Coordinates of C-alpha atoms in Angstrom, one line a residue:
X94 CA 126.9 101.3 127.2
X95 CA 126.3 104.6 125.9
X96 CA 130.0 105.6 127.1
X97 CA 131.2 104.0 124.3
X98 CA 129.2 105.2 121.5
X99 CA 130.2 109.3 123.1
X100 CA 128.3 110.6 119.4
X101 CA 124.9 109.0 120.7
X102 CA 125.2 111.1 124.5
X103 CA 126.0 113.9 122.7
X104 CA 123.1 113.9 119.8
X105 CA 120.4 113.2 122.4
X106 CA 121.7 115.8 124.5
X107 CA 121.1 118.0 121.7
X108 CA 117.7 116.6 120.9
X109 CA 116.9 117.1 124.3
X110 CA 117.7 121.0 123.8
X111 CA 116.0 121.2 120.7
X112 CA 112.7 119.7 122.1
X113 CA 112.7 122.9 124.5
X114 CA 113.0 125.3 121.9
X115 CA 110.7 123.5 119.6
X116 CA 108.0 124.0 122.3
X117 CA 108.1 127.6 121.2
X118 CA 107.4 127.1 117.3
X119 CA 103.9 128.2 115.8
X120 CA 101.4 126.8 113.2
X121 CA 102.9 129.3 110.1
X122 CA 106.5 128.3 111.2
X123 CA 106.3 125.0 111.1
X124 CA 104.1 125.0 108.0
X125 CA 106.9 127.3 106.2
X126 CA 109.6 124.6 107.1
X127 CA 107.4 121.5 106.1
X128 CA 106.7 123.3 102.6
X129 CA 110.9 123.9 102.4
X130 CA 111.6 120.4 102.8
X131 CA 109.4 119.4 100.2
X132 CA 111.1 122.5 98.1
X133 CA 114.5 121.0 98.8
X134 CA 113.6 116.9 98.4
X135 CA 112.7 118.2 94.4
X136 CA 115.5 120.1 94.3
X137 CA 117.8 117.3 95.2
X138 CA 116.0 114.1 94.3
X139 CA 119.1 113.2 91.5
X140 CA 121.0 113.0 94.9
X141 CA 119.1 111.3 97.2
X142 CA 117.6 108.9 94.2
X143 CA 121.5 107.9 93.3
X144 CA 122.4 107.4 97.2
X145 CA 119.2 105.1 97.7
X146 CA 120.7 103.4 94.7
X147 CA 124.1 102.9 95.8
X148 CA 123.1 101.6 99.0
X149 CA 120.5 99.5 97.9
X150 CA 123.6 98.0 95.5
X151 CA 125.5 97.6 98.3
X152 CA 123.1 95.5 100.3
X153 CA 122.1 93.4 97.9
X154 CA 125.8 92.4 96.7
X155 CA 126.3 91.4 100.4
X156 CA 123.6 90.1 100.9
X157 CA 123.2 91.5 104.2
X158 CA 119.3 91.3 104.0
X159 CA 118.1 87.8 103.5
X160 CA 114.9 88.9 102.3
X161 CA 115.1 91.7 99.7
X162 CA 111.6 92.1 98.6
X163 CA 110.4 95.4 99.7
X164 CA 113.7 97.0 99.9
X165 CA 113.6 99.6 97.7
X166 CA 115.6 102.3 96.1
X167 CA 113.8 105.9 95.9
X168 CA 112.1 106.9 92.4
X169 CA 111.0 110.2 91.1
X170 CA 107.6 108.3 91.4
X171 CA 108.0 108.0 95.0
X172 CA 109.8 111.0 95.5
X173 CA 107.2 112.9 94.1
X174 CA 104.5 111.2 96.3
X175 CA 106.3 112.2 99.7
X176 CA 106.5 115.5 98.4
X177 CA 103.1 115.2 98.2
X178 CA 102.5 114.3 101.4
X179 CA 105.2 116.7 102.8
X180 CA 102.6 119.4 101.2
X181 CA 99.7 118.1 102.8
X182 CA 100.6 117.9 106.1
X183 CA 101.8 121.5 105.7
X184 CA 97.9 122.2 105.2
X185 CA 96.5 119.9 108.3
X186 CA 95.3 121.4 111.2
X187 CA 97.3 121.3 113.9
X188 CA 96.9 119.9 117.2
X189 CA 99.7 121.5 119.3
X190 CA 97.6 123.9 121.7
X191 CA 94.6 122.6 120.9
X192 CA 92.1 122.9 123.5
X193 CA 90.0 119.2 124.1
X194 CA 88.1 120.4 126.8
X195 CA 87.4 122.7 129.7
X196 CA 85.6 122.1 133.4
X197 CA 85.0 124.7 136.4
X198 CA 85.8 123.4 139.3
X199 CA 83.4 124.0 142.0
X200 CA 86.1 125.9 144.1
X201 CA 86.2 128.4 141.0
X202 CA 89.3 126.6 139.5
X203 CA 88.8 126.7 135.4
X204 CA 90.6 123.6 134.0
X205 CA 91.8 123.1 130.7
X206 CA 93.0 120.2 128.9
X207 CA 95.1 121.0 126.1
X208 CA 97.5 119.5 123.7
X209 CA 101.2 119.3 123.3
X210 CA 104.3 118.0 122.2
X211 CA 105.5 114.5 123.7
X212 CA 109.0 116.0 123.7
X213 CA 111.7 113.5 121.5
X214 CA 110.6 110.7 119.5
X215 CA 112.9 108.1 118.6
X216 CA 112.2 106.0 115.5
X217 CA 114.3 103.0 114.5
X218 CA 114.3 101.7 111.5
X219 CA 115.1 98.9 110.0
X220 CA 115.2 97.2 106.2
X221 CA 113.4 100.1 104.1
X222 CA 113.7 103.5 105.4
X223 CA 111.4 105.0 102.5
X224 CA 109.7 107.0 105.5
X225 CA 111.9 108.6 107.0
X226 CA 111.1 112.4 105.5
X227 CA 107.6 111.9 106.4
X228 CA 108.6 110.8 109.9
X229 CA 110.7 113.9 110.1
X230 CA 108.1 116.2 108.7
X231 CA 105.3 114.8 111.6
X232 CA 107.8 115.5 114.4
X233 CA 108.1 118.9 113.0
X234 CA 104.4 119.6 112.6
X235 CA 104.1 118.1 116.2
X236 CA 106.7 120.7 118.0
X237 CA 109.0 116.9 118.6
X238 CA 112.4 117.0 118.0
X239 CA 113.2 113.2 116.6
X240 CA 116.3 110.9 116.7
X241 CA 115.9 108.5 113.5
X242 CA 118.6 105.2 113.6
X243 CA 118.6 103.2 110.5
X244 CA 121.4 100.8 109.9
X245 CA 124.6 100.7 108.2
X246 CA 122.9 99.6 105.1
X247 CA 122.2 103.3 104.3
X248 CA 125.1 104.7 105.3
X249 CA 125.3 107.4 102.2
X250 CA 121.4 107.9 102.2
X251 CA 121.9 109.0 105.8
X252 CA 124.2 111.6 104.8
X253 CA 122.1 113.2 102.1
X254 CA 119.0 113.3 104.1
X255 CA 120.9 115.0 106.9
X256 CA 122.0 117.6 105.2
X257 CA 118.8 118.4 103.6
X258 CA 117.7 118.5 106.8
X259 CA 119.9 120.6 108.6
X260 CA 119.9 122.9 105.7
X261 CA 116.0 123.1 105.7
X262 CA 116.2 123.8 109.5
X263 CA 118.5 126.3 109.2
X264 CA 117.1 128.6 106.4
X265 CA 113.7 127.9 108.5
X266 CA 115.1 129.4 111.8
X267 CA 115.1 125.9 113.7
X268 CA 117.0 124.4 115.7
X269 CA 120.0 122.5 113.4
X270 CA 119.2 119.5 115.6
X271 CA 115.5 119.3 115.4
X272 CA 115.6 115.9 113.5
X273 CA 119.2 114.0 113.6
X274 CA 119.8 110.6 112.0
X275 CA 121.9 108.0 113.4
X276 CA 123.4 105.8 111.3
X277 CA 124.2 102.4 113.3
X278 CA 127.3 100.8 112.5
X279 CA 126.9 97.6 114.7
X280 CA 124.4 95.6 116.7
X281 CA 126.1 97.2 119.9
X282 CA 125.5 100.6 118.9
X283 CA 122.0 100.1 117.8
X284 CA 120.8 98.4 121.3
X285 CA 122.5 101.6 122.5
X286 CA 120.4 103.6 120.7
X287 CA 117.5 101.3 122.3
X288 CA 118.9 102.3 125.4
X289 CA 118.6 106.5 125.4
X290 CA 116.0 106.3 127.9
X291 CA 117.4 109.8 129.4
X292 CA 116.9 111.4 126.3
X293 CA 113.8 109.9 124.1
X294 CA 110.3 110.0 125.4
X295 CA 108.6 107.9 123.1
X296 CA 110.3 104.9 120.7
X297 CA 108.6 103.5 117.4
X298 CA 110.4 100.4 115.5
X299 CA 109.7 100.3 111.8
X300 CA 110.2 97.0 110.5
X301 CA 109.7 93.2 110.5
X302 CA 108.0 91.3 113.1
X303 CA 111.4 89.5 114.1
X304 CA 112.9 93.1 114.6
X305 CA 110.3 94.7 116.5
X306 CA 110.3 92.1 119.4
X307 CA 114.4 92.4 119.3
X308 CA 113.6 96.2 120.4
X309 CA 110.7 95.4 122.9
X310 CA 113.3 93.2 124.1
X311 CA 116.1 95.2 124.6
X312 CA 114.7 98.7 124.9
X313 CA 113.6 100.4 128.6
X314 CA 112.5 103.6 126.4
X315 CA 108.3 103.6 126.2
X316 CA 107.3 101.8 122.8
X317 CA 104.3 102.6 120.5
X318 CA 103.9 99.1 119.3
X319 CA 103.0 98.1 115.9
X320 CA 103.3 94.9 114.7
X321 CA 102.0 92.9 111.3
X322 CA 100.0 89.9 111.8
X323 CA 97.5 87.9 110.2
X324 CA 94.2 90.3 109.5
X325 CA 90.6 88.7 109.2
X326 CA 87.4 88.8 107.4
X327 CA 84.1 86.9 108.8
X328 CA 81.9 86.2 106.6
X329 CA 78.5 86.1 108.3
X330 CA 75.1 84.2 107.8
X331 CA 73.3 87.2 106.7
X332 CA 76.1 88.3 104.7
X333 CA 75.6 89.6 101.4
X334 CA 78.0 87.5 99.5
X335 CA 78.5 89.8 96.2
X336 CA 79.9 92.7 98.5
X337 CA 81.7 89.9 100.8
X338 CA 83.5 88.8 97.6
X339 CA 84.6 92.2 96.2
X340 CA 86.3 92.5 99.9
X341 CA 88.1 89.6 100.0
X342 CA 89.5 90.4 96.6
X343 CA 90.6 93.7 97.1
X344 CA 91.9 93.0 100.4
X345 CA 94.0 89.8 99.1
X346 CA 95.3 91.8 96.8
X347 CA 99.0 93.0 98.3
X348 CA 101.4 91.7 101.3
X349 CA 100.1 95.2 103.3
X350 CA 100.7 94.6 106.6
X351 CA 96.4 95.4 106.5
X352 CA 95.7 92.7 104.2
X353 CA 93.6 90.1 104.9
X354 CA 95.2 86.8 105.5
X355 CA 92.3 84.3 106.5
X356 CA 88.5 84.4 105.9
X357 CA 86.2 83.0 108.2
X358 CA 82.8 81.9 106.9
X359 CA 79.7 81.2 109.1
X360 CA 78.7 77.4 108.6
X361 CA 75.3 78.8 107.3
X362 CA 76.5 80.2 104.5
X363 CA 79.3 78.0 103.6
X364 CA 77.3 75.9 101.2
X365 CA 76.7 79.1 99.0
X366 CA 79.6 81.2 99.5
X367 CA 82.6 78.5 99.3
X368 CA 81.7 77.9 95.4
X369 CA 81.7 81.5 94.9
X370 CA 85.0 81.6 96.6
X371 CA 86.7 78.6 94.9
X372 CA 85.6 80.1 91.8
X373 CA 87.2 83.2 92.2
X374 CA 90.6 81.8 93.7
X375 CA 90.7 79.5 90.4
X376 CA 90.4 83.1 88.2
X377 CA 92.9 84.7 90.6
X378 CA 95.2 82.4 90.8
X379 CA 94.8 82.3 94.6
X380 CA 95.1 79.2 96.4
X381 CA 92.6 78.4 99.4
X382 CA 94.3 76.9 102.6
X383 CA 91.4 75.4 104.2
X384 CA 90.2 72.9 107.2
X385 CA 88.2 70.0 106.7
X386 CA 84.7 71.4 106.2
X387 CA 86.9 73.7 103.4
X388 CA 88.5 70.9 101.7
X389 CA 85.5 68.7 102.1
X390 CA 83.6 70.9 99.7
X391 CA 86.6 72.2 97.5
X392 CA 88.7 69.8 95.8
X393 CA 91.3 72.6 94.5
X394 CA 91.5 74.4 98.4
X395 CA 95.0 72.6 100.2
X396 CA 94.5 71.5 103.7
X397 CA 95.7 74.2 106.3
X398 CA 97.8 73.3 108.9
X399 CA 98.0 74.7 112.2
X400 CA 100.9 77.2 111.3
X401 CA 98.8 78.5 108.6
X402 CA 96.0 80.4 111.1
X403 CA 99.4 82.0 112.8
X404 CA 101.1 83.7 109.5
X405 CA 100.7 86.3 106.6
X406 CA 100.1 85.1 103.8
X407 CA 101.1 86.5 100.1
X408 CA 98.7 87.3 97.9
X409 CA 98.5 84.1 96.3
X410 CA 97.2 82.4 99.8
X411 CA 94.4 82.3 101.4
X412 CA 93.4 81.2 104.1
X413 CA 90.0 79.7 105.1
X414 CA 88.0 78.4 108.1
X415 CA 84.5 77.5 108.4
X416 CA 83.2 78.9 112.3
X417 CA 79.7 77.6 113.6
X418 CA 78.7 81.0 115.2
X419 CA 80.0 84.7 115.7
X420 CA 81.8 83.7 119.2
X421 CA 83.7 81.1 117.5
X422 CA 84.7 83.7 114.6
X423 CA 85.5 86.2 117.7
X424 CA 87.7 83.5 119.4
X425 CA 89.8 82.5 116.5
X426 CA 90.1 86.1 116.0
X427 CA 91.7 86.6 119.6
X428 CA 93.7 83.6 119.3
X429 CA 95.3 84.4 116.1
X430 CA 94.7 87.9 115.3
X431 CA 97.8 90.6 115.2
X432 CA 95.3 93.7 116.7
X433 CA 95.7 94.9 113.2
X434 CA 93.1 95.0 111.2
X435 CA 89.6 92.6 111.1
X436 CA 86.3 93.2 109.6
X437 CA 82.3 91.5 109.5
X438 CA 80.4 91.3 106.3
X439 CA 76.8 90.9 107.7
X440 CA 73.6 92.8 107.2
X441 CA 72.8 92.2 110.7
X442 CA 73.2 95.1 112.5
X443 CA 73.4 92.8 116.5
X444 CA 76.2 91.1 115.1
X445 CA 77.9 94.0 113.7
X446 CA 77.6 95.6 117.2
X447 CA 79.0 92.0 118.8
X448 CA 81.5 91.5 116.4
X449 CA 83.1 95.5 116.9
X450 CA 82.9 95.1 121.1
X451 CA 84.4 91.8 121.0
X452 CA 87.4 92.2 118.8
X453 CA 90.1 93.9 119.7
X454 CA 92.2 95.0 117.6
X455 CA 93.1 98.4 116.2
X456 CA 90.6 98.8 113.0
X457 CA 87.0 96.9 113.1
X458 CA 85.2 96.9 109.9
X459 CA 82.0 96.9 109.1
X460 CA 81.1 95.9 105.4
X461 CA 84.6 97.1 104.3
X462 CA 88.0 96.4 103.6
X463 CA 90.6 96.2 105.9
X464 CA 92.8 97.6 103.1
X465 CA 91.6 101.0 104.6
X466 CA 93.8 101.4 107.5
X467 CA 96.0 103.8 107.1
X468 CA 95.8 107.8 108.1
X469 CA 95.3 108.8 105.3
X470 CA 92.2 106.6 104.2
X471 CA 91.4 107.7 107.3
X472 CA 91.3 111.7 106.4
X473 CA 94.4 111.9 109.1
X474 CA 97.6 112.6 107.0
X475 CA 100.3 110.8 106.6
X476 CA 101.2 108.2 109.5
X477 CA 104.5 107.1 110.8
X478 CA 103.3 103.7 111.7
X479 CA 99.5 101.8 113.0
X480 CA 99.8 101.1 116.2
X481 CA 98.6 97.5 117.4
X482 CA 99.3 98.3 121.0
X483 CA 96.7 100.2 123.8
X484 CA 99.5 102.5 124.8
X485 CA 99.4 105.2 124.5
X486 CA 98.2 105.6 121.2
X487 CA 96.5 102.7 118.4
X488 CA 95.6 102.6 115.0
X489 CA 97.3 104.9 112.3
X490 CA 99.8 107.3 114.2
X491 CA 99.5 110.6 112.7
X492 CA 100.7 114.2 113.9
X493 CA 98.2 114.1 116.8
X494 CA 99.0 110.9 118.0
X495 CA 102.6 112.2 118.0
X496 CA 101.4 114.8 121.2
X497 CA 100.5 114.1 124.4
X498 CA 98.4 116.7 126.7
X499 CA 98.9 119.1 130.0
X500 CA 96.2 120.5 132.2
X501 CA 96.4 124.4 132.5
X502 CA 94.6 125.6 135.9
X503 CA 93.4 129.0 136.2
X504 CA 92.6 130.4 139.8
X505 CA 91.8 133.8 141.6
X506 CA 93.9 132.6 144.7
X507 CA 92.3 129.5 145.9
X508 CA 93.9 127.3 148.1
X509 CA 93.4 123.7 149.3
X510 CA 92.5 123.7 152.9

């Protein structure tokens, strides 16, 4: 398929060939060019603020997204936070050629095991592309050249963002192809952009759930899978319901893909906490989806049907479930859970340990929100996306989730006999 979009061969031949050199680029180097693009985003927000606009104009008077919340034209609010991110990362540590351990062999053969660059990183984005300099700026600070594909939707935005790039690479003595965006024009150029196996090591969709299984679909390129979902919060017997509270209302409080969309509350402590909770979703406006047991005790909560343990809900929803023991809690969990984000609220330290071994998903909580996930709640950076999958990477992907590692052998002439 690739033979008939000739402009996709020839860009991931070129990220191929920027990869190699990009190998070669040190800490201050990368640094100086990370600390340029922020430089040159100030510089030219007017631009890139009135192509966001235009194209945002443009999709919404076609209507070519059917769901325009979240789509969003660029600010000099939000401009000025990527910058500030862009400056960040500049100060992180970096990982490239950072040594994670070291063995002697027997034999005499010193092992290291050291990190490095994953080689080109394909990102496809679809719906908001508000990321896309930070995603740039992490492949840089990771030695990875990067192929971004957004769709036709941003079509000028595309432009203006390549040319800061390629003007940022080029005063910073990189390769002019160390980041390249394609902009696809059709469905049939985008799955062949999926399909640049030869070229792109590592693929990450940004989007909505419906999008991200179109690419696991069609793609034969290795994915770093992150996908939204339906977060939890148990509320356990030896909970202590104050702090259980102030969770579920901070972490109600947005359509995050970490937000909590169903509480689970231990039978035991239903008869106190479930007034607590109805009380608060009458001052908040929230309304309680519950089962029986829920309803039975709540006149204002709606009865949940069974769709409503499987979806995200928006802030003003919430959904609740009354569990007869921390297995049952752990099961729903499994059953329903996205591998996002879940958490316990319980001062017992056994079922704190149960709760994290049994769970799996990306981010367990203890006692807090689930709210927190993110890299840089995490002290990590900024992230390109949180990873829900186990391969080969989960939970916010920063810059040193964006390398891989190599084992260098040192030897004074052994041989294997």
């Amino acid at each position: 398929m690739n033979n008939l979009f000739p402009e996709l061969t020839r860009m991931g031949e070129a990220a191929r060939a920027a990869a190699r050199c990009l190998r070669r680029m040190q800490t201050p180097q990368k640094n100086r060019c990370i600390e340029a693009l922020a430089d040159v985003v100030m510089t030219r927000q007017d631009s890139i603020i009135e192509a966001t606009r235009w194209d945002l104009q443009q999709t919404l008077n076609s209507n070519l997204f059917h769901e325009s919340e979240g789509v969003q034209a660029a600010t000099p609010h939000t401009l000025e936070k990527t910058v500030k991110v862009l400056r960040n990362l500049a100060g992180q540590p970096d990982p490239v050629g950072r040594v994670d351990s070291t063995w002697i062999r027997p034999n005499g053969l010193a092992i290291k095991k050291i990190r490095e660059p994953i080689g080109v990183i394909g990102v496809a984005f679809h719906g908001n592309m508000d990321s896309i300099l930070t995603s740039a700026a992490l492949c840089v600070k990771s030695n990875n050249a990067a192929l971004l594909c957004t769709d036709n939707h941003w079509r000028r935005t595309n432009r203006v963002l390549g040319e800061i790039l390629k003007q940022v690479f080029t005063d910073s003595d990189f390769p002019e192809d160390t980041v390249q965006i394609f902009t696809s024009s059709s469905p049939e150029s985008y799955k062949a952009f999926l399909l640049l196996d030869e070229y792109i090591d590592l693929l990450i969709p940004k989007g909505d759930p419906a999008f991200i299984a179109q690419v696991k679909g069609l793609s034969r390129i290795p994915i770093l899978v992150s996908s939204r979902g339906v977060c939890h919060i148990y509320v356990d017997k030896e909970a202590d319901l104050d702090m259980a509270l102030a969770i579920i209302d901070d972490a109600r409080k947005t359509t995050a893909e970490n937000s909590a969309d169903t509480v689970l509350i231990h039978a035991e402590a239903a008869d106190l906490f479930l007034p607590i909770l109805g009380a608060w979703a009458e001052e908040s406006s929230v309304t309680l989806l519950g089962d029986p047991a829920v309803t039975g005790a709540l006149p204002s909560a709606r009865p949940a049907s069974a769709s409503d343990w499987q979806r995200e809900h928006p802030p003003h929803e919430l959904a609740v479930k009354i569990v007869e023991h921390s297995r049952e809690a752990v099961a729903h969990i499994g059953q329903y859970g996205a591998g996002h984000s879940d958490a316990i609220i319980t001062q017992s330290k056994q079922r704190a340990h149960f709760f994290c071994a049994a769970v799996d998903s990306a981010a367990v909580y203890v006692n807090a929100s689930t709210r927190f996930t993110h890299a840089c709640h995490f002290g990590m950076g900024p992230q390109i996306v949180v990873g829900t999958g186990h391969f080969h990477a989960r939970g916010p992907i920063g810059v040193e989730e964006l390398t891989t590692y190599k084992f260098v052998i040192e030897g004074k002439g052994q041989i294997r006999e």
